[in-house]
Each structure stands twice: as C-alpha cells, then as structure tokens.
Short mmCIF file of C-alpha atoms and ligand atoms in Angstrom, two decimals:
data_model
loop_
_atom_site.label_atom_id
_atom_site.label_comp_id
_atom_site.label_asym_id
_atom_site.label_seq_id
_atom_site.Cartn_x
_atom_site.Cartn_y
_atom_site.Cartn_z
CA UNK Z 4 46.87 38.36 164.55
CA UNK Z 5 44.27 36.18 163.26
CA UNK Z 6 45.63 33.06 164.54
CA UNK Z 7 46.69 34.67 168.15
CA UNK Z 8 43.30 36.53 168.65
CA UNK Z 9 40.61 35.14 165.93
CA UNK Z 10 39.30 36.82 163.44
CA UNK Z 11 36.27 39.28 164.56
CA UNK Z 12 33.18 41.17 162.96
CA UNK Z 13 31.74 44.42 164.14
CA UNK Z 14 27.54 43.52 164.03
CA UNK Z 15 26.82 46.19 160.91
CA UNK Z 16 29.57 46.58 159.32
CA UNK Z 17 33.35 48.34 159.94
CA UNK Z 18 31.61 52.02 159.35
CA UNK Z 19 29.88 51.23 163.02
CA UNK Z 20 33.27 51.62 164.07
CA UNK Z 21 33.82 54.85 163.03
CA UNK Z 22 30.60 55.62 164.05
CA UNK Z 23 31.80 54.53 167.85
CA UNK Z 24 34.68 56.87 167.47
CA UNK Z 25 33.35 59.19 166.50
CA UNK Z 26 30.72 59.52 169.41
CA UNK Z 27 34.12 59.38 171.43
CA UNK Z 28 35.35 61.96 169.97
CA UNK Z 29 32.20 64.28 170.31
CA UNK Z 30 31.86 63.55 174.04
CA UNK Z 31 35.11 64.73 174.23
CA UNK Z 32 34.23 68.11 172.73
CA UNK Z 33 35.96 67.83 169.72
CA UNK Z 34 34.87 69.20 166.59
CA UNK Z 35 34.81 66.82 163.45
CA UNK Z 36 34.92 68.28 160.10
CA UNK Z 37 33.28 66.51 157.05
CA UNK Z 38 33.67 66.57 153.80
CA UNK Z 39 36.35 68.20 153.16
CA UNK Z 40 40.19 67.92 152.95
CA UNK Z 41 43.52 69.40 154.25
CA UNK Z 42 45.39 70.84 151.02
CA UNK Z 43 48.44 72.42 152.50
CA UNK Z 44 50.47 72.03 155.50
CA UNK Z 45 52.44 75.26 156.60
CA UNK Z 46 55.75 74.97 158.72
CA UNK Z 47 57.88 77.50 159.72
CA UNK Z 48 61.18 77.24 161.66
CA UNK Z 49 60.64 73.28 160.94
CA UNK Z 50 57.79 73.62 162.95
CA UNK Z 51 53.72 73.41 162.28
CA UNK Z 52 51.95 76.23 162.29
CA UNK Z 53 48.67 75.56 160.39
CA UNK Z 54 46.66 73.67 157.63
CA UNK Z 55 44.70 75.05 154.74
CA UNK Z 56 41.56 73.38 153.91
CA UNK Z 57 40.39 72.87 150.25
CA UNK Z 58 37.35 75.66 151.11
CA UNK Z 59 40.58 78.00 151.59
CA UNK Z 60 39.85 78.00 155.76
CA UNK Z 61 43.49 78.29 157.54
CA UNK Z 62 43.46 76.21 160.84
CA UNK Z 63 46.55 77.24 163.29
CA UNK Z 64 47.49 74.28 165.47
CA UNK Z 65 50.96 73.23 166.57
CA UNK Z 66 50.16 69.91 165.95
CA UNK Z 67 49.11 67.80 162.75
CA UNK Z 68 48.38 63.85 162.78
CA UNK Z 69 48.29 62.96 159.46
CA UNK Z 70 46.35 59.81 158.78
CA UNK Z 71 46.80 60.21 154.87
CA UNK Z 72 50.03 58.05 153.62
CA UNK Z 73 53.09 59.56 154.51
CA UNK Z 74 54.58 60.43 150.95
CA UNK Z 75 51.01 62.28 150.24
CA UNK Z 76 51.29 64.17 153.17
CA UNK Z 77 54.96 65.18 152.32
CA UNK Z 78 53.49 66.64 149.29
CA UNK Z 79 51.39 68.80 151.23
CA UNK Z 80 54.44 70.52 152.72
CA UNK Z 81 56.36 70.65 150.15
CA UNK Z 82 54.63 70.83 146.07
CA UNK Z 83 58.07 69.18 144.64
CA UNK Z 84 57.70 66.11 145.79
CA UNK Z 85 56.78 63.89 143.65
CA UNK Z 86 54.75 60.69 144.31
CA UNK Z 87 56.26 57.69 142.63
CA UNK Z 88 54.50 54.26 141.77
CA UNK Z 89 57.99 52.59 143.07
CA UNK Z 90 57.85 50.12 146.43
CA UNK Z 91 53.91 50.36 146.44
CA UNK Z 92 51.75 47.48 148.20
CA UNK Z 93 49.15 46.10 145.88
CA UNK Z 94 45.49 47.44 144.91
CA UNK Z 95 42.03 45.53 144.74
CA UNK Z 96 39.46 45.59 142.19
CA UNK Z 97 36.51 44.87 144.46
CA UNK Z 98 32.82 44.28 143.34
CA UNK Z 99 30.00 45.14 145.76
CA UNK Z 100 26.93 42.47 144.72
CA UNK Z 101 23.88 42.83 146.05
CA UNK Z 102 21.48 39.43 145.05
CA UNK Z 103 17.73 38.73 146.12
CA UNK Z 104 19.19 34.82 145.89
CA UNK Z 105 20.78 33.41 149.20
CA UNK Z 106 23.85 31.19 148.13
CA UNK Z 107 24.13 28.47 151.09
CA UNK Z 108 27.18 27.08 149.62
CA UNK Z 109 29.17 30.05 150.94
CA UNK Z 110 30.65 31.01 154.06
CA UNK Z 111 31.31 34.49 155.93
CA UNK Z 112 35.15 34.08 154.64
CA UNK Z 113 36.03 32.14 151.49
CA UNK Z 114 38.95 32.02 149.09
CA UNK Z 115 39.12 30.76 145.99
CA UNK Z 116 42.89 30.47 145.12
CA UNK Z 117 44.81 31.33 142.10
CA UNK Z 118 46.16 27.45 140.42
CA UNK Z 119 49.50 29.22 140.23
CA UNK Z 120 50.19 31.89 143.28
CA UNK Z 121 53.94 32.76 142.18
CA UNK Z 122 53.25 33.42 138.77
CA UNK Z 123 50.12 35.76 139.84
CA UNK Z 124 52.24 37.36 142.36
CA UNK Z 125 54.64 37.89 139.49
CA UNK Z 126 51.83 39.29 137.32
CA UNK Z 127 51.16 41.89 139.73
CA UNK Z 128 54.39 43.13 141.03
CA UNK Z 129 56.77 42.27 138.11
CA UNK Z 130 54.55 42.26 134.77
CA UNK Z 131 51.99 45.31 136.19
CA UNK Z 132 48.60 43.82 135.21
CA UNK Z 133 45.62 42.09 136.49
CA UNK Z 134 46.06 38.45 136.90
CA UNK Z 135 44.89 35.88 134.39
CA UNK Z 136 44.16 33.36 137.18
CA UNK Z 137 43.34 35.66 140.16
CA UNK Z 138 42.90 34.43 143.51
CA UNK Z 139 39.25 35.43 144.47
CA UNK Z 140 38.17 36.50 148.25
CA UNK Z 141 34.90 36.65 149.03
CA UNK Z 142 32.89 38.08 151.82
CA UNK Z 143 29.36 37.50 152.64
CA UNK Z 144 28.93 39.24 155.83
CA UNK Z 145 24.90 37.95 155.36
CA UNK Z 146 26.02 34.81 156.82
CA UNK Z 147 26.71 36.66 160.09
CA UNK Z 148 24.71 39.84 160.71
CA UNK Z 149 20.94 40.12 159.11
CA UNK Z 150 20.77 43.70 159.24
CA UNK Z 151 22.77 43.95 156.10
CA UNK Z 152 20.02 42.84 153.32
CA UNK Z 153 16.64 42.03 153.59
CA UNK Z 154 15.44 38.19 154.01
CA UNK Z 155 15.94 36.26 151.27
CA UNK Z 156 18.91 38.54 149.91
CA UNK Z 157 22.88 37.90 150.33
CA UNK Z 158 25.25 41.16 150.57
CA UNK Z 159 28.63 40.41 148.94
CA UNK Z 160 32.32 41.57 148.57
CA UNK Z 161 34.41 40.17 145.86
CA UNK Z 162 37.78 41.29 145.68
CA UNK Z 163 41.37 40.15 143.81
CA UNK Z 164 44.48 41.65 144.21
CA UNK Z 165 45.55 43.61 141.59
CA UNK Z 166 49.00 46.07 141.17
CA UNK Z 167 48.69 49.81 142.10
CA UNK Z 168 48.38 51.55 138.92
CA UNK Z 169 48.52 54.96 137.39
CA UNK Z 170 46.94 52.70 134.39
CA UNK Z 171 43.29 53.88 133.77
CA UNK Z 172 40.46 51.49 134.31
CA UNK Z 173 38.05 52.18 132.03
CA UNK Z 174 34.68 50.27 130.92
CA UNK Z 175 37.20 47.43 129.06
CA UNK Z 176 39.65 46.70 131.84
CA UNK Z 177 36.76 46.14 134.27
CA UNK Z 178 34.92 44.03 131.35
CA UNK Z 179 38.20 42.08 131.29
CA UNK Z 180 38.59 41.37 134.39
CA UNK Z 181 34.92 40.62 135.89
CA UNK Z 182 34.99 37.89 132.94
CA UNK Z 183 38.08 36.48 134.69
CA UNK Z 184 36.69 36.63 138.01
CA UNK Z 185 33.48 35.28 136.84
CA UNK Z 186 35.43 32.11 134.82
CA UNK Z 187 36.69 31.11 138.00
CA UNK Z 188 33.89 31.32 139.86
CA UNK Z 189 32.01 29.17 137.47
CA UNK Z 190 34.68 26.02 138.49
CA UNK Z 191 32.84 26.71 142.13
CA UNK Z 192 29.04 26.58 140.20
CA UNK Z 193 29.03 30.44 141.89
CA UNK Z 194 28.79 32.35 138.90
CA UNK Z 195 25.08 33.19 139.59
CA UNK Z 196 26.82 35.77 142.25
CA UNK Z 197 27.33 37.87 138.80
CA UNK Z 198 25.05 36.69 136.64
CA UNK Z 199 21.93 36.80 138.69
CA UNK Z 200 22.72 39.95 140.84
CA UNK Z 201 20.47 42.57 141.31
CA UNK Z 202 23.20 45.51 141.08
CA UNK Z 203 27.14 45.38 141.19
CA UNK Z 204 29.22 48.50 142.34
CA UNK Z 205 32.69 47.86 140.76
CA UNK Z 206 35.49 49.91 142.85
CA UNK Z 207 38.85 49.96 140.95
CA UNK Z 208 42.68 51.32 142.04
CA UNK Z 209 41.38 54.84 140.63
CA UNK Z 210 38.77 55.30 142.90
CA UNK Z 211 40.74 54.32 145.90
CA UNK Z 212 43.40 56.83 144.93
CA UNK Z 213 40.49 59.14 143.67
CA UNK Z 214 38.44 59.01 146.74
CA UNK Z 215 40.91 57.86 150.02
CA UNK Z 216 44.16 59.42 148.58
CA UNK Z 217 45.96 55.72 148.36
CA UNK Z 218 48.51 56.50 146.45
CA UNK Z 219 48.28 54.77 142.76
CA UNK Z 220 45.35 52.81 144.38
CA UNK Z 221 48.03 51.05 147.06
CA UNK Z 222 45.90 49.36 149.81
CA UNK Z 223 48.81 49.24 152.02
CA UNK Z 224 51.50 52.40 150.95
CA UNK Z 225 54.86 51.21 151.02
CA UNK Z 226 55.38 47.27 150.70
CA UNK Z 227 55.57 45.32 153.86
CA UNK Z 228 57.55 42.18 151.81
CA UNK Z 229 61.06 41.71 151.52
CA UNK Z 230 64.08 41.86 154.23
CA UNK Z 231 62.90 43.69 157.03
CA UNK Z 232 60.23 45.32 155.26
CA UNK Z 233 57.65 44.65 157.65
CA UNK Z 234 59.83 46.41 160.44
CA UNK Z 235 61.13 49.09 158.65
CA UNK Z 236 57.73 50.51 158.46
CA UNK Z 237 57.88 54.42 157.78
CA UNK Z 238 58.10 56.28 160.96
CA UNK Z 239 55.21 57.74 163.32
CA UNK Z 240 57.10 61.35 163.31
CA UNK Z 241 58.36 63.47 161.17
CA UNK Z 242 62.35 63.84 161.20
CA UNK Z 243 62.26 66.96 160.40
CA UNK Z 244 59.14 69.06 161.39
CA UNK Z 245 57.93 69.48 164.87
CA UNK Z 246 54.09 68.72 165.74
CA UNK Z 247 53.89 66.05 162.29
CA UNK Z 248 52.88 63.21 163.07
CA UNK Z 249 51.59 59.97 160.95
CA UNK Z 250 49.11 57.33 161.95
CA UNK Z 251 47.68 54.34 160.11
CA UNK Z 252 48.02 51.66 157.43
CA UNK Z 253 51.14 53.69 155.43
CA UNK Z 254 52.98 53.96 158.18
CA UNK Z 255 54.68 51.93 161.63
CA UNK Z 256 53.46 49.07 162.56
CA UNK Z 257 51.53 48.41 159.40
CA UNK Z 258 47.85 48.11 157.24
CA UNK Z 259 45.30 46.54 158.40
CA UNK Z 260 42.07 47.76 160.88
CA UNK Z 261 43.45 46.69 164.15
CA UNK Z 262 46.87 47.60 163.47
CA UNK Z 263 46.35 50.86 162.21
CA UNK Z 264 44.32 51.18 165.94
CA UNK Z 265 47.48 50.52 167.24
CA UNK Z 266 49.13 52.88 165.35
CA UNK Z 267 47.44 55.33 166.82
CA UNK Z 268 48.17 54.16 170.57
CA UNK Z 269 51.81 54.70 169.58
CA UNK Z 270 51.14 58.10 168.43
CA UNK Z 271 49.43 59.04 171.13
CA UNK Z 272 52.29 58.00 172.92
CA UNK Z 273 54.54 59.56 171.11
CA UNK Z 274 52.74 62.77 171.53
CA UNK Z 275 52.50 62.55 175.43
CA UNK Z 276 56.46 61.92 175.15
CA UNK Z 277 57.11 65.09 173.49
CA UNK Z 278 54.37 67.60 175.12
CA UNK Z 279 52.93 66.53 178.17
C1 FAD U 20 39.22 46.67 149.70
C2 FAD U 20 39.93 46.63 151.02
C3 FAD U 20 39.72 45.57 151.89
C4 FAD U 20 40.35 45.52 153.12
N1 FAD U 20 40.09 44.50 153.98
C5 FAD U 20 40.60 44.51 155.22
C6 FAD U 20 40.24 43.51 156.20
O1 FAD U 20 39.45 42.62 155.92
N2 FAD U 20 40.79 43.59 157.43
C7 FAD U 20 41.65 44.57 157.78
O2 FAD U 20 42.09 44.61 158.92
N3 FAD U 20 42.03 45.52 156.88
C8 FAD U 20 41.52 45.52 155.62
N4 FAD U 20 41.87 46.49 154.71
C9 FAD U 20 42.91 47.45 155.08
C10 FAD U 20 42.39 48.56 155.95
O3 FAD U 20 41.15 49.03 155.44
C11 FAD U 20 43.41 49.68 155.94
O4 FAD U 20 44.68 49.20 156.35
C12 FAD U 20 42.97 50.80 156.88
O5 FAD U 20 41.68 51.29 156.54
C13 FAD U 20 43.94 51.94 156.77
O6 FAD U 20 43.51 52.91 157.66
P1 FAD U 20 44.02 54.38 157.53
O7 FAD U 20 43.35 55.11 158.63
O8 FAD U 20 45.49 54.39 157.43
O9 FAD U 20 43.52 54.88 156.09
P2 FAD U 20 42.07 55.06 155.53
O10 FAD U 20 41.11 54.10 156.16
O11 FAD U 20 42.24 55.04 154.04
O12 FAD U 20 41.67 56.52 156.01
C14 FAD U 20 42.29 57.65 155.49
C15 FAD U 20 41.24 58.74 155.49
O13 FAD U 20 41.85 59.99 155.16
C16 FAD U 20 40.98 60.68 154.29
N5 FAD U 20 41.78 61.64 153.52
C17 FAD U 20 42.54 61.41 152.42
N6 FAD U 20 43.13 62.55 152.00
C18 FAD U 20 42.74 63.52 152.87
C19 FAD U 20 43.02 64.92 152.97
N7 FAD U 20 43.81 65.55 152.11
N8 FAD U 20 42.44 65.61 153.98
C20 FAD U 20 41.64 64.98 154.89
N9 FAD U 20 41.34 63.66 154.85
C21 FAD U 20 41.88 62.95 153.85
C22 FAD U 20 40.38 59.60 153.42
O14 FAD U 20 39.19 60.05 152.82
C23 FAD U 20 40.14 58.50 154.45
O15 FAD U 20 38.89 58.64 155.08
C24 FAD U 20 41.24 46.55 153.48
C25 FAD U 20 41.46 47.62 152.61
C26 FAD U 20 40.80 47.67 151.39
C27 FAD U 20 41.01 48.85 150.47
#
C-alpha cells in the first residue's frame, strides 16, 4: 500500500482519527459507550439476541460487529473455547520517549536493521524470545507535526518485534531487552534517546493483551505468512450465528490502519447484503 499510495500522517496523531469518527458517529445519533466492555454474547436459535456488558447491562440487538479478534470473540459465545498461543502474528515491545533534546540525525521513519533478519525471525517464531540483535523502528512524529512536544523537545516511538507471549514481562525482561535495544542504538551514536530522556513509558505483549484484548499480545491475530496466509484471512461473518459479524486487523483483508478501514467497508457491505 505504501508503495501504490505513499505513506501518510494524520496532523496529531492516529487518536485524531478516532476522534473524526467518532464525531461521525454522533451526528449520526448514535450512542458511544466508554469504558467499558462486552463480556458475553447471547445467541439463540444460532441467532444474536443480545450482549452483556461487564457493569452487568444486557443490550438486545440482532446484530453484533465485533471488532475484538475473532477467536476472543468466540469465547464470548461460547466459555469452552480456549484461546491458544498457536498461528499468532508477532508482538512489540514499544518504548514511548519523551526528550527535551532534538536529535537532527533522525527522520519521521527510520529502521535500524537486525545484522541477521532470518535468524531473528527464527528467534521470534521458532525459539519464543526477544531477539538478541533486534531490528529497531523508530518514529519521531516531531519531525512532522509540532503540536506533539514543546520546542526544543522530540516525541519518540521505539519499537522491535518480539513473539506473542503468555511469558510474563516483568522489571528483568524489560531491563534485558532496553539494554539490547539501547546497544544497538549506540552503533547509530543514538543512545542519548535512552539515556538522556526525560521519561520512558515501556508497553510490553501483556499490556496489549491486558488492555486491547490482542490475544497473547499478537499485533496482528492469526499470521498473515505462509501459503495463502495472507488470503485466507478469517472471515467477516460468522458461519454459524446470524447478525455476528467481525471487522478489523484479526480478521479479512488483514492488520494494519487502512486496511482494517477497509474491513469495515466490506462489512458494511456484507450487512446491506443480508438486511437491507
Ligand atoms: C505498536 C503498534 C504499532 C503499529 N503501527 C502501525 C502502523 O504504523 N501503521 C498501521 O497501519 N498499523 C499499525 N499497527 C497495526 C494497527 O494498529 C492495527 O492493525 C489496528 O489498530 C487494528 O485495528 P482493530 O480495530 O482491529 O483493533 P484495535 O485497534 O486493537 O481495536 C480494538 C478495540 O476493541 C476494544 N476491546 C477489546 N475487548 C473489548 C471488549 N470485550 N468489549 C469492548 N471493546 C473491546 C479495545 O480496547 C480496542 O479499543 C500497529 C499496531 C501496534 C500494536
């Protein structure tokens, strides 16, 4: 996509556009809930009837769109199924850097790569562990848009691929692995982005399972590698139960911000086809 259509920024970040859809959504006179999370999906007849909320509230709809990965929302039909780390796209360890230094040697988009990319692919999806030589991306959006830091400061995203884990990462792990991150960036004279930074918010596969319900911390749910694995995406609609539907990065066509967007066109679609 990147090559076809360039690669794009939204001036203040991604959350502006879920801020824009949001006002969409309003104008429309729809209700958004906050802060809170479906628990249960009821079906009867193989058929929707409602959703619990984790406050207990029952909602009665005859449609669900799902926008949690697929295999999480299958547990919330059914409690016996059971959510296995098998097939699962990799995690991140990401650090969020704020610095009161400007580093002009960076870009928006760099990459620092990994001096051996099969054998850290292997560490990740064969051997189950952080890479030794990780490749590094790193973001500094400052370079762009100046209404992310004050002048004089640099906002930064570091992030390396790491395996979806139901591994705990504790204090050590991140130690471990911010020491490896910061080794290579010393090669690159940018270890001042860790040394010298005025805070660093560490986000690790257990928060993004914790807090987005990834499942085992897997950016992407279900691998897109391998034959036909980036076609044989899981399905926008359920086989089985009427009114389920799933949109976004677990599901057909694939991860990704634009291409979970598009997911939901097909949905949408999909839903016309069946009720309109
Ligand atoms: C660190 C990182 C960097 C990335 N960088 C890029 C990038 O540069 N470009 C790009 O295109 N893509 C990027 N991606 C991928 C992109 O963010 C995802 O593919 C996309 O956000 C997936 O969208 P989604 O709607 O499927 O899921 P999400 O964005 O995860 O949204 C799912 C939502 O459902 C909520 N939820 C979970 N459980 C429940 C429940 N029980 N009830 C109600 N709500 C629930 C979650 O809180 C969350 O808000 C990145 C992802 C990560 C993690």
């Amino acid at each position: 996509m990147e090559l076809s259509y360039g690669a794009w920024y939204i001036e203040g970040g991604i959350y502006k556009l879920i801020e824009a859809l949001e006002k969409i959504i309003i104008q429309k006179n729809i209700e958004v809930k906050k802060d809170i999370k479906v628990s249960k999906i009821n079906h009867k007849n193989n058929k929707v009837e409602s959703v619990i909320l984790n406050n207990g509230e029952e909602i009665k709809c005859d449609i669900v769109v799902s926008n949690v990965d697929p295999v999480i929302t299958k547990s919330m039909l059914n409690n016996n199924v059971k959510i296995k780390n098998q097939s699962l796209s990799m995690s991140g360890l990401v650090l969020l850097v704020g610095t009161d230094k400007k580093f002009p040697e960076l870009f928006h988009h760099n990459v620092i790569f990994s001096d051996n990319y099969e054998n850290e692919f292997n560490e990740i999806f064969e051997q189950k562990k952080f890479p030794s030589d990780p490749t590094i991306y790193i973001n500094c959006p400052t370079k762009t848009d100046k209404t992310l830091a004050p002048e004089g400061c640099e906002s930064v995203f570091i992030m390396c691929n790491t395996p979806a884990t139901e591994d705990t990462w504790g204090p050590n792990e991140i130690k471990n692995a911010v020491s490896k991150i910061r080794n290579k960036l010393v090669k690159q004279n940018l270890e001042k982005l860790i040394d010298d930074a005025k805070f660093i918010e560490v986000i690790t596969p257990n928060d993004f399972e914790k807090k987005y319900a990834a499942p085992y911390g897997s950016i992407y749910g279900k691998v897109s590698h391998g034959f036909l694995g980036t076609i044989m995406r899981p399905s926008n609609k359920d086989k089985k139960i009427k009114g389920l539907y799933y949109v976004g990065g677990g599901v057909h066509p694939g991860g990704g911000t634009p291409i979970v967007i598009m997911s939901s066109g097909i949905v949408t679609q999909e839903i016309e086809r069946d009720y309109v």
